[in-house]
Coordinates of C-alpha atoms in Angstrom, one line a residue:
Chain A
X705 CA -35.0 32.4 -1.8
X706 CA -34.0 32.9 1.7
X707 CA -31.5 30.9 3.7
X708 CA -34.4 29.5 5.7
X709 CA -35.5 27.6 2.7
X710 CA -32.7 25.2 3.4
X711 CA -33.0 22.5 6.1
X712 CA -30.3 22.8 8.8
X713 CA -26.9 22.0 7.1
X714 CA -28.4 21.8 3.6
X715 CA -29.3 18.1 3.5
X716 CA -32.8 16.9 4.4
X717 CA -33.2 14.9 7.5
X718 CA -33.7 11.6 5.8
X719 CA -30.5 11.9 3.8
X720 CA -28.6 12.8 7.0
X721 CA -30.0 9.7 8.7
X722 CA -28.9 7.6 5.8
X723 CA -25.4 9.1 6.0
X724 CA -25.3 8.6 9.8
X725 CA -26.1 5.0 9.4
X726 CA -23.2 4.6 7.0
X727 CA -20.9 6.5 9.4
X728 CA -22.0 4.3 12.4
X729 CA -21.3 1.2 10.3
X730 CA -18.0 2.6 9.3
X731 CA -17.0 3.2 12.9
X732 CA -18.2 -0.3 13.9
X733 CA -15.9 -1.9 11.2
X734 CA -12.8 0.3 11.2
X735 CA -11.3 0.8 7.8
X736 CA -14.2 -0.9 5.9
X737 CA -15.6 1.2 3.0
X738 CA -19.3 1.5 3.5
X739 CA -21.3 2.3 0.3
X740 CA -23.8 5.2 0.7
X741 CA -26.2 7.0 -1.6
X742 CA -24.1 10.1 -2.2
X743 CA -26.2 13.2 -3.2
X744 CA -25.6 15.9 -5.7
X745 CA -24.1 18.8 -3.8
X746 CA -23.9 22.4 -5.0
X747 CA -20.2 22.0 -5.9
X748 CA -18.4 19.9 -8.4
X749 CA -17.1 16.4 -7.6
X750 CA -13.5 16.6 -6.5
X751 CA -14.2 19.7 -4.4
X752 CA -15.1 17.8 -1.3
X753 CA -18.7 16.6 -1.9
X754 CA -18.0 13.5 0.3
X755 CA -16.5 15.4 3.1
X756 CA -19.3 18.0 3.0
X757 CA -22.0 15.4 3.2
X758 CA -20.3 13.7 6.2
X759 CA -19.9 17.1 7.9
X760 CA -23.5 18.0 7.2
X761 CA -24.6 14.7 8.9
X762 CA -22.4 15.3 11.9
X763 CA -23.1 19.0 12.6
X764 CA -25.4 20.1 15.4
X765 CA -26.3 23.8 16.1
X766 CA -23.9 23.9 19.0
X767 CA -20.9 22.8 17.0
X768 CA -17.9 25.0 16.1
X769 CA -16.7 24.3 12.5
X770 CA -13.3 24.6 11.0
X771 CA -12.2 23.8 7.4
X772 CA -8.6 23.4 6.2
X773 CA -7.4 22.8 2.7
X774 CA -3.8 21.4 2.6
X775 CA -3.4 22.8 6.1
X776 CA -4.5 26.3 5.3
X777 CA -7.7 28.0 6.5
X778 CA -7.7 30.7 3.9
X779 CA -7.6 29.0 0.5
X780 CA -10.6 28.9 -1.9
X781 CA -11.8 25.5 -1.0
X782 CA -11.7 26.0 2.7
X783 CA -13.3 29.5 2.6
X784 CA -16.2 28.4 0.4
X785 CA -17.0 25.3 2.4
X786 CA -16.8 27.2 5.7
X787 CA -19.1 29.9 4.2
X788 CA -21.5 27.2 2.9
X789 CA -22.1 25.8 6.4
X790 CA -22.2 29.3 8.0
X791 CA -25.0 30.1 5.6
X792 CA -26.9 26.8 5.6
X793 CA -26.3 25.6 9.2
X794 CA -25.6 28.9 11.0
X795 CA -22.9 27.2 13.1
X796 CA -20.0 29.1 14.7
X797 CA -16.8 28.8 12.7
X798 CA -13.3 29.1 13.8
X799 CA -9.7 28.8 12.5
X800 CA -8.4 27.5 15.8
X801 CA -7.9 23.7 15.9
X802 CA -8.4 23.5 19.6
X803 CA -11.7 25.4 19.5
X804 CA -13.3 23.4 16.7
X805 CA -15.6 20.4 17.4
X806 CA -15.9 19.4 13.7
X807 CA -13.0 19.9 11.4
X808 CA -13.3 19.2 7.7
X809 CA -9.9 18.7 6.0
X810 CA -8.5 18.3 2.6
X811 CA -5.2 16.3 2.6
X812 CA -3.7 17.2 6.0
X813 CA -4.1 16.4 9.7
X814 CA -3.7 19.5 11.9
X815 CA -0.4 19.6 13.7
X816 CA -2.0 20.3 17.1
X817 CA -3.0 16.9 18.6
X818 CA -6.7 16.4 18.5
X819 CA -8.7 15.5 21.6
X820 CA -11.8 13.4 22.3
X821 CA -14.9 15.2 21.4
X822 CA -13.5 16.4 18.1
X823 CA -14.4 15.0 14.7
X824 CA -12.0 15.1 11.8
X825 CA -13.7 14.8 8.4
X826 CA -11.5 13.9 5.4
X827 CA -12.3 14.6 1.8
X828 CA -11.4 11.5 -0.2
X829 CA -10.9 11.4 -4.0
X830 CA -10.3 7.6 -4.4
X831 CA -11.2 5.5 -1.4
X832 CA -9.9 2.2 -2.8
X833 CA -6.2 1.6 -2.0
X834 CA -6.0 -1.2 -4.4
X835 CA -7.6 0.7 -7.3
X836 CA -4.5 1.2 -9.5
X837 CA -3.3 -2.3 -8.9
X838 CA -6.5 -4.1 -9.5
X839 CA -9.1 -2.2 -11.7
X840 CA -12.0 -4.5 -11.0
X841 CA -14.2 -3.4 -8.1
X842 CA -15.7 -6.9 -7.8
X843 CA -12.2 -8.2 -7.3
X844 CA -11.0 -5.5 -4.9
X845 CA -14.0 -6.1 -2.7
X846 CA -13.3 -9.8 -2.7
X847 CA -9.7 -9.1 -1.8
X848 CA -10.8 -6.9 1.2
X849 CA -13.2 -9.5 2.3
X850 CA -10.7 -12.3 2.2
X851 CA -7.8 -10.1 3.5
X852 CA -5.7 -10.7 0.4
X853 CA -3.4 -7.8 0.7
X854 CA -0.2 -9.2 -0.9
X855 CA -0.7 -6.9 -3.9
X856 CA -0.3 -3.8 -1.8
X857 CA 3.2 -4.9 -1.0
X858 CA 3.9 -5.4 -4.7
X859 CA 3.4 -1.7 -5.1
X860 CA 5.9 -0.9 -2.3
X861 CA 8.3 -3.5 -3.8
X862 CA 8.1 -1.7 -7.1
X863 CA 8.8 1.6 -5.4
X864 CA 12.0 0.2 -3.8
X865 CA 13.2 -1.6 -6.9
X866 CA 12.8 1.6 -9.0
X867 CA 13.8 4.3 -6.6
X868 CA 15.8 2.6 -3.9
X869 CA 13.2 3.5 -1.2
X870 CA 9.4 3.5 -0.7
X871 CA 8.7 6.6 -2.8
X872 CA 5.0 6.7 -2.1
X873 CA 4.8 10.1 -0.3
X874 CA 1.1 10.6 0.1
X875 CA -2.0 8.4 0.3
X876 CA 0.3 5.9 2.0
X877 CA -1.6 2.7 2.6
X878 CA -2.3 1.7 6.2
X879 CA -3.7 -1.3 8.0
X880 CA -6.5 -0.5 10.5
X881 CA -6.9 -2.5 13.6
X882 CA -5.0 -5.4 12.0
X883 CA -7.7 -6.0 9.5
X884 CA -8.6 -3.6 6.6
X885 CA -6.0 -1.9 4.4
X886 CA -7.2 1.6 3.9
X887 CA -6.3 4.7 1.9
X888 CA -5.9 7.5 4.3
X889 CA -6.8 10.0 1.6
X890 CA -3.9 12.0 0.0
X891 CA -2.4 13.2 3.3
X892 CA 1.4 13.3 3.3
X893 CA 2.9 10.2 4.8
X894 CA 4.3 12.6 7.4
X895 CA 0.8 12.7 8.9
X896 CA 0.4 8.9 9.0
X897 CA 1.6 8.5 12.6
X898 CA -1.1 10.9 13.7
X899 CA -3.9 8.7 12.3
X900 CA -3.8 7.1 15.8
X901 CA -5.8 9.8 17.5
X902 CA -8.2 10.6 20.3
X903 CA -10.6 12.1 17.8
X904 CA -13.2 10.4 15.6
X905 CA -11.9 10.3 12.0
X906 CA -14.4 10.1 9.2
X907 CA -13.6 9.7 5.5
X908 CA -16.2 10.7 2.8
X909 CA -15.8 10.0 -0.9
X910 CA -18.7 11.7 -2.7
X911 CA -18.1 10.6 -6.3
X912 CA -17.1 7.1 -5.3
X913 CA -20.0 6.9 -2.8
X914 CA -18.0 5.5 0.1
X915 CA -17.7 6.4 3.8
X916 CA -15.2 4.8 6.1
X917 CA -13.9 5.7 9.6
X918 CA -11.2 5.3 12.2
X919 CA -12.6 5.3 15.7
X920 CA -10.6 7.0 18.5
X921 CA -7.5 5.2 19.7
X922 CA -7.5 2.6 16.9
X923 CA -4.3 1.0 15.9
X924 CA -3.2 2.2 12.5
X925 CA -0.1 0.7 11.0
X926 CA 1.6 2.0 7.8
X927 CA 2.6 -0.9 5.6
X928 CA 6.3 -1.5 5.0
X929 CA 9.0 -4.1 4.6
X930 CA 11.1 -5.5 7.5
X931 CA 14.3 -4.1 5.9
X932 CA 12.7 -0.9 4.6
X933 CA 10.7 0.3 7.5
X934 CA 8.1 3.1 7.2
X935 CA 9.7 6.6 7.3
X936 CA 7.5 9.7 7.8
X937 CA 10.0 11.9 5.9
X938 CA 10.0 15.6 6.0
X939 CA 11.9 18.5 4.4
X940 CA 15.2 19.2 6.3
X941 CA 14.3 22.8 7.2
X942 CA 12.7 24.7 10.0
X943 CA 9.6 26.9 9.3
X944 CA 10.8 30.3 8.1
X945 CA 8.0 32.1 10.0
X946 CA 7.6 30.3 13.3
X947 CA 10.8 28.3 13.4
X948 CA 9.1 25.0 14.1
X949 CA 11.3 22.0 13.3
X950 CA 8.7 19.2 13.6
X951 CA 6.0 20.3 11.2
X952 CA 5.1 19.5 7.6
X953 CA 6.3 22.3 5.4
X954 CA 5.2 24.0 2.2
X955 CA 7.9 25.2 -0.2
X956 CA 7.2 28.7 -1.5
X957 CA 9.0 30.2 -4.5
X958 CA 9.5 33.8 -3.6
X959 CA 11.2 35.3 -6.7
X960 CA 12.5 34.2 -10.1
X961 CA 16.1 33.9 -9.0
X962 CA 15.8 30.7 -7.1
X963 CA 14.6 32.3 -3.8
X964 CA 12.4 30.0 -1.7
X965 CA 11.2 29.6 1.8
X966 CA 9.7 26.8 3.8
X967 CA 6.7 27.5 5.9
X968 CA 4.3 25.4 8.0
X969 CA 1.5 24.1 5.9
X970 CA -0.8 24.3 8.9
X971 CA -1.5 28.0 9.0
X972 CA -3.3 28.0 12.4
X973 CA -0.5 26.1 14.1
X974 CA 2.1 28.5 12.7
X975 CA 0.1 31.6 13.6
X976 CA -0.6 30.5 17.2
X977 CA 3.1 29.7 17.7
X978 CA 4.0 33.2 16.5
X979 CA 1.4 34.7 18.8
X980 CA 2.7 32.8 21.7
X981 CA 6.3 33.8 20.8
X982 CA 5.4 37.5 20.7
X983 CA 3.5 37.3 24.0
X984 CA 6.5 35.6 25.7
Chain B
X863 CA -0.5 -44.3 -2.6
X864 CA -3.0 -41.4 -2.2
X865 CA -3.8 -39.7 -5.5
X866 CA -3.0 -36.0 -5.6
X867 CA -6.1 -35.2 -7.5
X868 CA -9.2 -37.4 -7.9
X869 CA -11.8 -36.2 -10.3
X870 CA -15.2 -37.8 -10.5
X871 CA -18.0 -37.1 -13.0
X872 CA -17.1 -33.5 -13.6
X873 CA -19.8 -31.8 -15.7
X874 CA -20.2 -28.3 -16.9
X875 CA -23.1 -27.0 -19.2
X876 CA -23.3 -23.7 -20.9
X877 CA -27.1 -23.5 -21.1
X878 CA -28.2 -26.4 -23.3
X879 CA -24.7 -26.9 -24.7
X880 CA -22.2 -29.3 -23.1
X881 CA -18.9 -27.8 -21.8
X882 CA -17.6 -31.1 -20.6
X883 CA -19.5 -34.1 -19.4
X884 CA -18.8 -36.9 -16.8
X885 CA -15.0 -36.5 -16.8
X886 CA -13.3 -38.8 -14.3
X887 CA -9.6 -39.4 -13.7
X888 CA -7.0 -39.6 -11.0
X889 CA -3.6 -37.9 -11.0
X890 CA -0.8 -39.3 -8.8
X891 CA 2.1 -37.2 -7.4
X892 CA 4.8 -36.6 -9.9
X893 CA 2.6 -37.5 -12.9
X894 CA 2.0 -35.3 -15.9
X895 CA -1.4 -35.7 -17.6
X896 CA -2.0 -34.4 -21.1
X897 CA -5.4 -33.4 -22.4
X898 CA -5.7 -33.1 -26.1
X899 CA -8.5 -32.4 -28.5
X900 CA -9.6 -30.0 -31.2
X901 CA -10.8 -26.5 -30.5
X902 CA -14.2 -26.5 -28.7
X903 CA -13.8 -30.0 -27.3
X904 CA -14.0 -28.7 -23.7
X905 CA -10.3 -28.9 -22.8
X906 CA -10.1 -25.4 -21.4
X907 CA -13.5 -25.6 -19.7
X908 CA -12.3 -28.7 -17.9
X909 CA -9.1 -27.1 -16.8
X910 CA -10.9 -24.0 -15.6
X911 CA -13.3 -26.1 -13.6
X912 CA -10.5 -28.1 -12.0
X913 CA -8.6 -24.9 -11.1
X914 CA -11.6 -23.3 -9.6
X915 CA -11.9 -20.5 -12.2
X916 CA -15.3 -21.7 -13.2
X917 CA -17.9 -23.4 -11.1
X918 CA -18.9 -26.9 -12.6
X919 CA -22.5 -28.1 -12.5
X920 CA -21.7 -31.4 -11.0
X921 CA -19.1 -33.9 -9.9
X922 CA -16.2 -33.7 -7.4
X923 CA -12.6 -32.7 -7.4
X924 CA -10.7 -34.1 -4.4
X925 CA -7.2 -32.7 -3.8
X926 CA -4.7 -34.2 -1.3
X927 CA -3.9 -31.0 0.7
X928 CA -0.7 -30.8 2.7
X929 CA -2.2 -30.3 6.1
X930 CA -5.7 -31.9 6.1
X931 CA -5.4 -34.7 3.5
X932 CA -7.9 -35.3 0.7
X933 CA -10.6 -32.6 0.5
X934 CA -13.2 -31.8 -2.0
X935 CA -12.1 -28.5 -3.6
X936 CA -15.5 -27.6 -4.9
X937 CA -17.2 -27.6 -1.5
X938 CA -14.2 -25.8 0.1
X939 CA -14.8 -22.2 1.4
X940 CA -13.6 -19.7 -1.1
X941 CA -10.8 -18.2 1.1
X942 CA -9.2 -21.7 1.4
X943 CA -9.6 -22.4 -2.3
X944 CA -8.0 -19.1 -3.2
X945 CA -5.2 -19.8 -0.7
X946 CA -4.7 -23.1 -2.5
X947 CA -4.6 -21.2 -5.8
X948 CA -1.6 -19.2 -4.7
X949 CA 0.4 -21.9 -2.7
X950 CA -0.1 -25.5 -3.8
X951 CA -1.5 -24.8 -7.2
X952 CA -0.2 -22.9 -10.2
X953 CA -1.9 -21.9 -13.4
X954 CA 0.1 -21.1 -16.5
X955 CA -2.0 -19.3 -19.1
X956 CA -1.7 -19.7 -22.8
X957 CA -1.2 -15.9 -23.2
X958 CA 1.5 -14.7 -20.8
X959 CA -0.3 -11.4 -20.6
X960 CA -3.2 -13.0 -18.8
X961 CA -1.0 -14.5 -16.2
X962 CA 1.4 -11.5 -15.6
X963 CA 1.0 -8.0 -14.3
X964 CA 2.3 -6.1 -17.3
X965 CA 2.9 -2.9 -15.4
X966 CA 4.9 -4.5 -12.6
X967 CA 8.6 -5.4 -13.0
X968 CA 9.7 -9.0 -13.5
X969 CA 11.0 -9.2 -9.9
X970 CA 7.7 -7.9 -8.6
X971 CA 5.8 -10.4 -10.7
X972 CA 7.8 -13.3 -9.3
X973 CA 7.6 -11.8 -5.8
X974 CA 3.9 -11.3 -5.8
X975 CA 3.0 -14.9 -4.7
X976 CA 5.7 -14.7 -1.9
X977 CA 4.2 -11.4 -0.7
X978 CA 0.7 -12.9 -0.9
X979 CA 1.6 -15.6 1.5
X980 CA 3.2 -13.2 3.9
X981 CA 6.8 -12.5 2.9
X982 CA 7.7 -9.0 4.2
X983 CA 11.5 -8.8 3.7
X984 CA 12.4 -6.9 0.6
X985 CA 16.0 -8.3 0.4
X986 CA 14.8 -11.9 0.6
X987 CA 12.0 -11.5 -1.8
X988 CA 14.3 -10.0 -4.4
X989 CA 16.9 -12.7 -3.9
X990 CA 14.4 -15.4 -4.5
X991 CA 13.0 -13.6 -7.5
X992 CA 16.5 -13.4 -9.1
X993 CA 17.1 -17.0 -8.2
X994 CA 13.9 -18.0 -10.1
X995 CA 14.6 -15.8 -13.0
X996 CA 17.9 -17.6 -13.3
X997 CA 16.2 -21.0 -13.2
X998 CA 14.1 -20.0 -16.2
X999 CA 17.1 -18.6 -18.0
X1000 CA 16.3 -14.9 -17.7
X1001 CA 19.4 -12.8 -16.9
X1002 CA 19.5 -11.2 -13.4
X1003 CA 19.9 -7.7 -14.8
X1004 CA 16.4 -7.9 -16.3
X1005 CA 14.8 -8.2 -12.9
X1006 CA 13.6 -4.5 -12.9
X1007 CA 12.4 -4.6 -16.5
X1008 CA 8.7 -4.8 -17.1
X1009 CA 7.3 -7.8 -18.9
X1010 CA 6.3 -5.6 -21.8
X1011 CA 10.0 -5.3 -22.7
X1012 CA 10.3 -9.1 -22.9
X1013 CA 9.9 -11.3 -25.9
X1014 CA 7.0 -13.7 -26.0
X1015 CA 9.2 -16.7 -25.0
X1016 CA 10.7 -14.7 -22.1
X1017 CA 7.2 -13.7 -20.9
X1018 CA 6.1 -17.3 -20.9
X1019 CA 9.2 -18.3 -18.9
X1020 CA 8.6 -15.4 -16.5
X1021 CA 5.0 -16.6 -16.0
X1022 CA 6.3 -20.0 -15.2
X1023 CA 8.8 -18.6 -12.7
X1024 CA 6.1 -16.5 -11.1
X1025 CA 3.9 -19.6 -10.6
X1026 CA 6.6 -22.0 -9.3
X1027 CA 8.2 -19.7 -6.8
X1028 CA 6.0 -20.9 -3.9
X1029 CA 6.8 -24.5 -4.6
X1030 CA 3.4 -25.7 -5.8
X1031 CA 2.6 -29.4 -6.1
X1032 CA 0.1 -29.2 -9.0
X1033 CA 0.5 -27.0 -12.1
X1034 CA -2.3 -26.4 -14.6
X1035 CA -1.0 -25.4 -18.0
X1036 CA -3.3 -24.1 -20.8
X1037 CA -1.5 -24.4 -24.1
X1038 CA 1.9 -23.3 -22.6
X1039 CA 3.6 -23.2 -25.9
X1040 CA 0.8 -21.7 -28.0
X1041 CA 1.8 -18.7 -30.1
X1042 CA 5.5 -19.3 -29.8
X1043 CA 7.8 -20.2 -32.8
X1044 CA 9.1 -23.7 -32.9
X1045 CA 12.7 -23.2 -31.7
X1046 CA 11.4 -21.2 -28.7
X1047 CA 8.8 -23.8 -28.1
X1048 CA 11.5 -26.5 -28.0
X1049 CA 13.5 -24.7 -25.4
X1050 CA 10.4 -23.9 -23.3
X1051 CA 9.4 -27.6 -23.4
X1052 CA 12.9 -28.6 -22.3
X1053 CA 12.7 -26.1 -19.5
X1054 CA 9.3 -27.2 -18.3
X1055 CA 10.3 -30.9 -18.5
X1056 CA 13.4 -30.2 -16.5
X1057 CA 11.5 -28.3 -13.8
X1058 CA 8.7 -30.8 -13.6
X1059 CA 11.2 -33.7 -13.1
X1060 CA 13.4 -31.9 -10.7
X1061 CA 10.7 -30.5 -8.5
X1062 CA 8.6 -33.7 -8.7
X1063 CA 5.6 -31.6 -9.8
X1064 CA 2.3 -33.0 -11.0
X1065 CA 0.9 -31.2 -14.0
X1066 CA -2.2 -31.1 -16.2
X1067 CA -1.3 -29.9 -19.6
X1068 CA -4.0 -28.9 -22.0
X1069 CA -2.9 -28.6 -25.6
X1070 CA -3.9 -29.3 -29.2
X1071 CA -0.2 -30.0 -30.1
X1072 CA 0.5 -33.7 -30.0
X1073 CA 4.3 -33.1 -30.0
X1074 CA 3.9 -31.3 -26.6
X1075 CA 2.2 -34.1 -24.9
X1076 CA 4.6 -36.7 -26.5
X1077 CA 7.4 -34.8 -24.7
X1078 CA 5.8 -33.9 -21.5
X1079 CA 2.9 -36.2 -20.6
X1080 CA 3.0 -39.6 -18.9
X1081 CA -0.7 -40.2 -19.6
X1082 CA -3.1 -38.8 -22.1
X1083 CA -6.8 -38.0 -22.3
X1084 CA -8.4 -37.3 -25.7
X1085 CA -11.5 -35.2 -25.6
X1086 CA -14.2 -34.6 -28.2
X1087 CA -17.5 -32.7 -27.8
X1088 CA -17.0 -32.5 -24.1
X1089 CA -16.5 -36.2 -23.6
X1090 CA -13.3 -38.2 -22.9
X1091 CA -13.2 -40.6 -25.8
X1092 CA -9.8 -42.3 -25.0
X1093 CA -7.2 -42.3 -22.3
X1094 CA -4.1 -44.2 -21.5
X1095 CA -0.3 -44.0 -21.5
X1096 CA 0.9 -41.3 -23.9
X1097 CA 2.9 -43.6 -26.1
X1098 CA 0.2 -46.2 -26.2
X1099 CA -2.5 -43.7 -27.2
X1100 CA -0.4 -42.0 -29.8
X1101 CA 1.1 -45.1 -31.3
X1102 CA -1.9 -47.3 -31.2
X1103 CA -5.0 -45.1 -31.2
X1104 CA -8.3 -47.0 -30.8
X1105 CA -11.0 -44.4 -31.2
X1106 CA -11.7 -43.2 -34.8
X1107 CA -11.3 -39.6 -33.8
X1108 CA -7.9 -40.2 -32.1
X1109 CA -6.7 -42.0 -35.3
X1110 CA -7.8 -39.0 -37.3
X1111 CA -6.0 -36.7 -34.9
X1112 CA -2.7 -38.6 -34.9
X1113 CA -2.8 -39.0 -38.7
X1114 CA -3.4 -35.3 -39.1
X1115 CA 0.0 -34.3 -37.7
X1116 CA 2.1 -32.7 -40.5
X1117 CA 5.3 -34.5 -41.2
X1118 CA 8.3 -32.5 -42.2

């Protein structure tokens, strides 16, 4: 079978229309989880089937595509999804955040601020922020509909009473445009302030069959208490490679005698800073 | 005086069977109404219909709301009814596990209703939680323990604290002392009686235990097969039962 046997970007046109309708509804109602008929994709659930379907519905032949996995362009998940769309859509791919028009991400927001015209697609494992507090889907839907979000604060209360601070470090719940409480996918809470962005942000959950969105310049507030305000914490180190002090860092174990180094998790940001440093 | 709750011809069928039929009563502020009857007599169905947990087939339940006066609860939009359910109303389940979040600490359980109505200051929420734990005789150092680590009686007291923290005016209780041993029952009843009197609460208590209503209730309704067969002042009904079934019920109580 040749690559031409696939429709552009793998999915057939009717499926892409269905997904686009869900995306448009999601953008019209920021933070609301829109159900959609998620398809089988040629990869297992949990590997980004939701994100891939959203990307497929957004891509045009003129787009430049970038995939990051925990900030890195060169890990298995990122490489295979990038190759998948290179093959099935024939779009240009890049590792540069600034050059990309569609960026699919797993659990990070690029450090470089995004601009309008860019689309950021998140892979979401569990779209329902209330899931572990209220197991019934019928009940969580009702709670969203009636804006009953007291329970979300019970979780934060438990964090403080047990650990002395809000210890939720990723998938930190946010309120979108003063209405829906949303799970921003498991991005570190360090990234939460950057959810207010000029780019369109789309969230796809393949297994859970939900799509939701944050339109550009939408107000996104991280939930907190008056006396325990939201804190986008970060490791107290600079990047060992590029020296950046304001980025989210990965901790790497370098030997078996306790040696470790902290480096930017966003590989493209780190590399371009080093290039700029060498050029200067 | 406006009645707090005015119930007219409340009816609920389960298919061809009767859950409860044509129940009418009024409840005035500060009054405690007991509902007794054997298992399957429709007590719990009635309570669930009143509290909005089940939709009745007919009748009206008019509640005297704080802001807008008497309103029919059954025709109220759901958001308002649920709001009522976590502010002016409280529901104490027979099994504390149904009314508590077992994986959330005692303090979080008590604080949930506060956070549900908009409290966003951790220090204040915690302070009020500890205050309420104290009122139901749970030591302040248990505030961060999960209810699973509590005894049955403590769980029931915690459930009561969790319900009363927002200062409700009407409390529904479904067999509040069921499944507890007698000495714990006695202390719990003492506690409930004290809280009801001090806070001026109105309460509807469903039970099959005549001793509970003798202690708590001002008035009594006796139910059988979904119908109210007798009602009146508690002492009057218990000391001078008129209906044959009530006579049977009163004479069935074991004497020590």
